[in-house]
Amino acid sequence: MRNIDGLSHVTGKSVYVDDLLEIDGTLYSVILTSPVAHGRIASISSDINHPDLVTILTAEDIPGENQIGGIIPDEELLASKELHYFGQPIAIVVARTLDSAYEIRDMISVEVEELNPVFDPREAYEKGKIIGSERQFELGDMVNAWRECDHIVEGKVEIGGQEHLYIETQGAYALPTENGYKVISSTQGPTSVQKIAARILGLPMHRVEVDVRRLGGGFGGKEDQATPIACMAILATHTTRRPVKLVLDRHDDLKITGKRHPYSADYKIGMRGNKIHAYDVRFFQNAGSAADLSPAVLERTLFHATNSYYIPNVRAWAVSCRTNLPPNTAFRGFGGPQGMIVIESAIDHIANELGVAPSKVQRDNLIGDGDEFPYGQCAAGVTLVKAWEQVEKDTVEVIREIKDYNATHTFSKKGYAFMPITFGISFTNTSMNQASALVNVYIDGSIGISTGAVEMGQGVNTRILQVVTNFFGLPERYGKVETTNTTRAINTSPSAASSTHDLNGKAALDACKKIRERLEAFLSERGFSDVRFTEGKAVSLDGKSMSWEELISAAYLARVDLAAHGFYSTPQIHFDKEREKGHPFAYHTYGVALITSTVDCLRGISRVENVFVCHDSGKLLNSNLDIGQIEGGVVQGLGWMLLEDLVFDDKGINRSGSLSTYKVPDIDFAPRTFVTKFLEVPANKLGLKGSKAIGEPPLMYAIAGYFSVRDAMNKFRTLRRGDYTIPMTNERIFMELYA
Ligand code: MTE
Ligand code: HPA
Ligand code: MOS
């Protein structure tokens, strides 16, 4: 089944927040932000004369609690006194036109008392500025392990952040209703918006309705950070009693919102024979100025600290450090990629030191069924070796060409790297693994499906429509996936953790089962036994049949309930944060990639050429969507590895806060060859219809892009070992080769 949004996307008919028809009298708002990275507000001059000015709202205008922190209450919606980052919201300008709102913003002057900022996570840690507590995962015996090693190396990894660059910027449209508010929000977390808006206004949650049609991309950037935007729009509606639109322009979006977390890490790795015997890693996460989702992101870094390898002795330590940057947040992979990059760097380092191919060390240490991860869960249903062998088989020729090329070229070199991935599927916060759905069958037989799932381009609505219509043996046109709305699907977890379709698809099927049971009971009274729903009909074992339309119409007249609520919660998962052990994931998604690249070593220019992927997606549910997620995820990850360089100056100002200074992947940058193969595997019981989650894992294949470029560079001149910095931009390639 094709993505149901495909046609409306390419014809420009898909509707996003800024495309909504506006109600007469709609007001427009923009956000006034902090001019310093750290300071105190001395005064705000808002004595402004402008014909279109409606109001300027500050912290004092918040009727409820000025607090948006989800995990830790440490973040104000609008800064009341202290300023923690350049770009932090201080006030909302509400005007009759958008242009006027910008004009008015320029007329406001904010006086501040500047304080010393901190931007470096290690410096923040030394000053005691940490968020939550330090965490440590342990396995085996780290006291004796090092003595048993033949070779040990140590090094350092610096990992940059990444801008989400969803095409649709953050935005919301808030409307006053008779006794509350409705907000149309570009959010991955409708319930978060509802909960925090209620807190800001001092109202019960039932007075706030949140509605989401779709997002023009979220990538984690709208899991938490769509909330304040929606809250500001609602606050302005609350004050003015008028509809208010707040859609950030690109520059404001880049300035105000947090990004992927930069990390600074130290590693020590030891080998005994061909086995990785001991691994010690310390992660300093740069959280920015508020907790946001950072503690959860940090935890996932630890979960993926050993990636796809079995290492018997491990100590993985991590801390979240508070700095004066925008609060960093969820981004595809959610801290997992940073964990994986460090172990891959350690493997690259020790392999180069020993003079063996890093791929040999990777291959020799792949985790297998029953092997324990440092967090206590054991690997199961592992398909890494199969995937590895497939990729190896598919790339024999490519690797031979690389060797020939390097033998005959002096200044241009080719490189390659393998990347196995093992990604845990479930929210690491066990309680979040739940979803609800509402399935309505109308009198004419058409079906309205509501769940907590948010469509952000990943195709979740397509998958849900596919499984629901299949369930009743109907063509897809019978079903429609409704907007995600907090009055139809309640207490939803954000659409995130790659778990959206598993959780919400299963909740929808639960509702479908209830309706089918009622229909079966109704049919059995009419002499139908062992009914199957197929090809638009209900068919009994003895061949009696009734069309779906006839059945629904008759069931309605007989007063059968044709609507059902469905619910799903992932079984068997748990995690004990005291012991740092448990079984946090329903299952793992596995796969292997090989990426090749060419580096012009005279000028320092890289080009990713081939990507080969062999992926375990369980029993395939929709390979079109899976391929889209794999290709998109890898290209997005390659951008992070090779192009995207976030630069904050010594005042904490984002100097890469525009698309002329922040380079993102485009179609020309994308690899010329992209081959994806899926493994034939048994159905995955904990996935939707036997499939596996696909949203985030493929991004991490792109880590091979970084190592393939380094491999090519090493063919020209051996790089400093134990010193890994991401992104490997062209500028950096040049500097590392010659500086
Ligand atoms: N794909 C598109 N096109 N747009 C997105 O915003 N977000 C990614 C991934 N793929 C995203 C995407 C992230 S961060 C997650 S967690 C998953 O999709 C969420 O959807 P899923 O849970 O249905 O996989
Ligand atoms: N992944 C994504 N988002 C989350 C998670 C997670 O594991 N936990 C809380 N929010
Ligand atoms: Mo995805 S980072 O879990 O929204």
JSON list of C-alpha atoms in Angstrom, two decimals, residues 377-478:
[
{"chain": "A", "resi": 377, "resn": "GLN", "atom": "CA", "xyz": [18.20, -7.67, 29.15]},
{"chain": "A", "resi": 378, "resn": "CYS", "atom": "CA", "xyz": [19.47, -10.53, 26.99]},
{"chain": "A", "resi": 379, "resn": "ALA", "atom": "CA", "xyz": [19.60, -10.33, 23.22]},
{"chain": "A", "resi": 380, "resn": "ALA", "atom": "CA", "xyz": [16.95, -12.42, 21.46]},
{"chain": "A", "resi": 381, "resn": "GLY", "atom": "CA", "xyz": [16.10, -13.23, 17.86]},
{"chain": "A", "resi": 382, "resn": "VAL", "atom": "CA", "xyz": [19.40, -11.70, 16.78]},
{"chain": "A", "resi": 383, "resn": "THR", "atom": "CA", "xyz": [19.79, -11.48, 13.01]},
{"chain": "A", "resi": 384, "resn": "LEU", "atom": "CA", "xyz": [23.03, -9.51, 12.88]},
{"chain": "A", "resi": 385, "resn": "VAL", "atom": "CA", "xyz": [25.22, -12.28, 11.47]},
{"chain": "A", "resi": 386, "resn": "LYS", "atom": "CA", "xyz": [22.74, -13.03, 8.69]},
{"chain": "A", "resi": 387, "resn": "ALA", "atom": "CA", "xyz": [22.51, -9.35, 7.80]},
{"chain": "A", "resi": 388, "resn": "TRP", "atom": "CA", "xyz": [26.29, -8.98, 7.95]},
{"chain": "A", "resi": 389, "resn": "GLU", "atom": "CA", "xyz": [26.81, -11.92, 5.62]},
{"chain": "A", "resi": 390, "resn": "GLN", "atom": "CA", "xyz": [24.28, -10.56, 3.16]},
{"chain": "A", "resi": 391, "resn": "VAL", "atom": "CA", "xyz": [25.96, -7.16, 3.04]},
{"chain": "A", "resi": 392, "resn": "GLU", "atom": "CA", "xyz": [29.39, -8.77, 2.76]},
{"chain": "A", "resi": 393, "resn": "LYS", "atom": "CA", "xyz": [28.15, -10.86, -0.17]},
{"chain": "A", "resi": 394, "resn": "ASP", "atom": "CA", "xyz": [26.62, -7.86, -1.91]},
{"chain": "A", "resi": 395, "resn": "THR", "atom": "CA", "xyz": [29.73, -5.71, -1.61]},
{"chain": "A", "resi": 396, "resn": "VAL", "atom": "CA", "xyz": [32.59, -8.02, -2.62]},
{"chain": "A", "resi": 397, "resn": "GLU", "atom": "CA", "xyz": [32.92, -6.25, -5.96]},
{"chain": "A", "resi": 398, "resn": "VAL", "atom": "CA", "xyz": [32.65, -2.74, -4.48]},
{"chain": "A", "resi": 399, "resn": "ILE", "atom": "CA", "xyz": [35.38, -3.44, -1.94]},
{"chain": "A", "resi": 400, "resn": "ARG", "atom": "CA", "xyz": [37.66, -4.89, -4.58]},
{"chain": "A", "resi": 401, "resn": "GLU", "atom": "CA", "xyz": [37.17, -1.73, -6.67]},
{"chain": "A", "resi": 402, "resn": "ILE", "atom": "CA", "xyz": [38.05, 0.39, -3.67]},
{"chain": "A", "resi": 403, "resn": "LYS", "atom": "CA", "xyz": [41.33, -1.49, -3.21]},
{"chain": "A", "resi": 404, "resn": "ASP", "atom": "CA", "xyz": [42.20, -1.14, -6.91]},
{"chain": "A", "resi": 405, "resn": "TYR", "atom": "CA", "xyz": [41.32, 2.54, -6.87]},
{"chain": "A", "resi": 406, "resn": "ASN", "atom": "CA", "xyz": [43.50, 3.27, -3.87]},
{"chain": "A", "resi": 407, "resn": "ALA", "atom": "CA", "xyz": [46.42, 1.41, -5.42]},
{"chain": "A", "resi": 408, "resn": "THR", "atom": "CA", "xyz": [46.27, 3.62, -8.50]},
{"chain": "A", "resi": 409, "resn": "HIS", "atom": "CA", "xyz": [45.37, 7.02, -7.00]},
{"chain": "A", "resi": 410, "resn": "THR", "atom": "CA", "xyz": [47.55, 9.28, -4.88]},
{"chain": "A", "resi": 411, "resn": "PHE", "atom": "CA", "xyz": [45.44, 12.26, -3.91]},
{"chain": "A", "resi": 412, "resn": "SER", "atom": "CA", "xyz": [42.00, 10.76, -4.19]},
{"chain": "A", "resi": 413, "resn": "LYS", "atom": "CA", "xyz": [41.17, 7.86, -1.90]},
{"chain": "A", "resi": 414, "resn": "LYS", "atom": "CA", "xyz": [38.20, 5.64, -1.27]},
{"chain": "A", "resi": 415, "resn": "GLY", "atom": "CA", "xyz": [37.09, 4.21, 2.03]},
{"chain": "A", "resi": 416, "resn": "TYR", "atom": "CA", "xyz": [34.36, 2.02, 3.48]},
{"chain": "A", "resi": 417, "resn": "ALA", "atom": "CA", "xyz": [32.91, 1.04, 6.81]},
{"chain": "A", "resi": 418, "resn": "PHE", "atom": "CA", "xyz": [30.39, -1.44, 8.17]},
{"chain": "A", "resi": 419, "resn": "MET", "atom": "CA", "xyz": [27.81, -0.45, 10.74]},
{"chain": "A", "resi": 420, "resn": "PRO", "atom": "CA", "xyz": [25.73, -2.99, 12.63]},
{"chain": "A", "resi": 421, "resn": "ILE", "atom": "CA", "xyz": [22.79, -1.58, 14.56]},
{"chain": "A", "resi": 422, "resn": "THR", "atom": "CA", "xyz": [20.81, -2.89, 17.50]},
{"chain": "A", "resi": 423, "resn": "PHE", "atom": "CA", "xyz": [18.10, -0.51, 18.63]},
{"chain": "A", "resi": 424, "resn": "GLY", "atom": "CA", "xyz": [15.81, -1.11, 21.59]},
{"chain": "A", "resi": 425, "resn": "ILE", "atom": "CA", "xyz": [12.13, -0.67, 20.82]},
{"chain": "A", "resi": 426, "resn": "SER", "atom": "CA", "xyz": [9.91, 0.78, 23.57]},
{"chain": "A", "resi": 427, "resn": "PHE", "atom": "CA", "xyz": [9.90, 4.04, 25.45]},
{"chain": "A", "resi": 428, "resn": "THR", "atom": "CA", "xyz": [12.61, 3.56, 28.05]},
{"chain": "A", "resi": 429, "resn": "ASN", "atom": "CA", "xyz": [10.12, 5.02, 30.50]},
{"chain": "A", "resi": 430, "resn": "THR", "atom": "CA", "xyz": [7.96, 1.90, 30.89]},
{"chain": "A", "resi": 431, "resn": "SER", "atom": "CA", "xyz": [4.72, 3.71, 31.72]},
{"chain": "A", "resi": 432, "resn": "MET", "atom": "CA", "xyz": [4.73, 5.53, 28.40]},
{"chain": "A", "resi": 433, "resn": "ASN", "atom": "CA", "xyz": [4.26, 2.30, 26.46]},
{"chain": "A", "resi": 434, "resn": "GLN", "atom": "CA", "xyz": [0.50, 2.56, 26.11]},
{"chain": "A", "resi": 435, "resn": "ALA", "atom": "CA", "xyz": [-1.92, 3.77, 23.47]},
{"chain": "A", "resi": 436, "resn": "SER", "atom": "CA", "xyz": [-5.62, 4.09, 22.89]},
{"chain": "A", "resi": 437, "resn": "ALA", "atom": "CA", "xyz": [-7.88, 4.18, 19.87]},
{"chain": "A", "resi": 438, "resn": "LEU", "atom": "CA", "xyz": [-11.47, 4.80, 18.86]},
{"chain": "A", "resi": 439, "resn": "VAL", "atom": "CA", "xyz": [-12.92, 3.00, 15.86]},
{"chain": "A", "resi": 440, "resn": "ASN", "atom": "CA", "xyz": [-16.30, 4.16, 14.52]},
{"chain": "A", "resi": 441, "resn": "VAL", "atom": "CA", "xyz": [-18.22, 2.26, 11.88]},
{"chain": "A", "resi": 442, "resn": "TYR", "atom": "CA", "xyz": [-20.79, 4.54, 10.26]},
{"chain": "A", "resi": 443, "resn": "ILE", "atom": "CA", "xyz": [-24.18, 3.34, 8.97]},
{"chain": "A", "resi": 444, "resn": "ASP", "atom": "CA", "xyz": [-22.90, 3.21, 5.38]},
{"chain": "A", "resi": 445, "resn": "GLY", "atom": "CA", "xyz": [-20.05, 0.89, 6.39]},
{"chain": "A", "resi": 446, "resn": "SER", "atom": "CA", "xyz": [-17.29, 3.48, 6.20]},
{"chain": "A", "resi": 447, "resn": "ILE", "atom": "CA", "xyz": [-14.89, 3.54, 9.12]},
{"chain": "A", "resi": 448, "resn": "GLY", "atom": "CA", "xyz": [-13.40, 6.45, 11.05]},
{"chain": "A", "resi": 449, "resn": "ILE", "atom": "CA", "xyz": [-10.22, 5.60, 12.91]},
{"chain": "A", "resi": 450, "resn": "SER", "atom": "CA", "xyz": [-8.82, 7.72, 15.70]},
{"chain": "A", "resi": 451, "resn": "THR", "atom": "CA", "xyz": [-5.68, 6.90, 17.66]},
{"chain": "A", "resi": 452, "resn": "GLY", "atom": "CA", "xyz": [-3.01, 8.74, 19.57]},
{"chain": "A", "resi": 453, "resn": "ALA", "atom": "CA", "xyz": [-0.63, 8.43, 16.63]},
{"chain": "A", "resi": 454, "resn": "VAL", "atom": "CA", "xyz": [0.63, 11.59, 14.98]},
{"chain": "A", "resi": 455, "resn": "GLU", "atom": "CA", "xyz": [1.45, 11.48, 11.28]},
{"chain": "A", "resi": 456, "resn": "MET", "atom": "CA", "xyz": [4.72, 13.30, 10.69]},
{"chain": "A", "resi": 457, "resn": "GLY", "atom": "CA", "xyz": [5.72, 11.86, 7.33]},
{"chain": "A", "resi": 458, "resn": "GLN", "atom": "CA", "xyz": [6.67, 8.45, 8.66]},
{"chain": "A", "resi": 459, "resn": "GLY", "atom": "CA", "xyz": [3.49, 6.90, 7.31]},
{"chain": "A", "resi": 460, "resn": "VAL", "atom": "CA", "xyz": [1.82, 5.80, 10.52]},
{"chain": "A", "resi": 461, "resn": "ASN", "atom": "CA", "xyz": [-1.64, 6.69, 9.22]},
{"chain": "A", "resi": 462, "resn": "THR", "atom": "CA", "xyz": [-1.05, 4.51, 6.18]},
{"chain": "A", "resi": 463, "resn": "ARG", "atom": "CA", "xyz": [-0.05, 1.55, 8.32]},
{"chain": "A", "resi": 464, "resn": "ILE", "atom": "CA", "xyz": [-3.00, 1.98, 10.66]},
{"chain": "A", "resi": 465, "resn": "LEU", "atom": "CA", "xyz": [-5.44, 2.27, 7.76]},
{"chain": "A", "resi": 466, "resn": "GLN", "atom": "CA", "xyz": [-3.85, -0.80, 6.20]},
{"chain": "A", "resi": 467, "resn": "VAL", "atom": "CA", "xyz": [-4.22, -3.01, 9.27]},
{"chain": "A", "resi": 468, "resn": "VAL", "atom": "CA", "xyz": [-7.75, -1.85, 10.13]},
{"chain": "A", "resi": 469, "resn": "THR", "atom": "CA", "xyz": [-9.21, -2.29, 6.65]},
{"chain": "A", "resi": 470, "resn": "ASN", "atom": "CA", "xyz": [-7.39, -5.62, 6.26]},
{"chain": "A", "resi": 471, "resn": "PHE", "atom": "CA", "xyz": [-8.86, -6.73, 9.54]},
{"chain": "A", "resi": 472, "resn": "PHE", "atom": "CA", "xyz": [-12.39, -6.39, 8.15]},
{"chain": "A", "resi": 473, "resn": "GLY", "atom": "CA", "xyz": [-11.40, -7.67, 4.72]},
{"chain": "A", "resi": 474, "resn": "LEU", "atom": "CA", "xyz": [-12.15, -4.32, 3.13]},
{"chain": "A", "resi": 475, "resn": "PRO", "atom": "CA", "xyz": [-10.39, -2.21, 0.52]},
{"chain": "A", "resi": 476, "resn": "GLU", "atom": "CA", "xyz": [-8.52, 0.76, 2.01]},
{"chain": "A", "resi": 477, "resn": "ARG", "atom": "CA", "xyz": [-11.09, 3.31, 0.71]},
{"chain": "A", "resi": 478, "resn": "TYR", "atom": "CA", "xyz": [-13.51, 2.16, 3.41]}
]
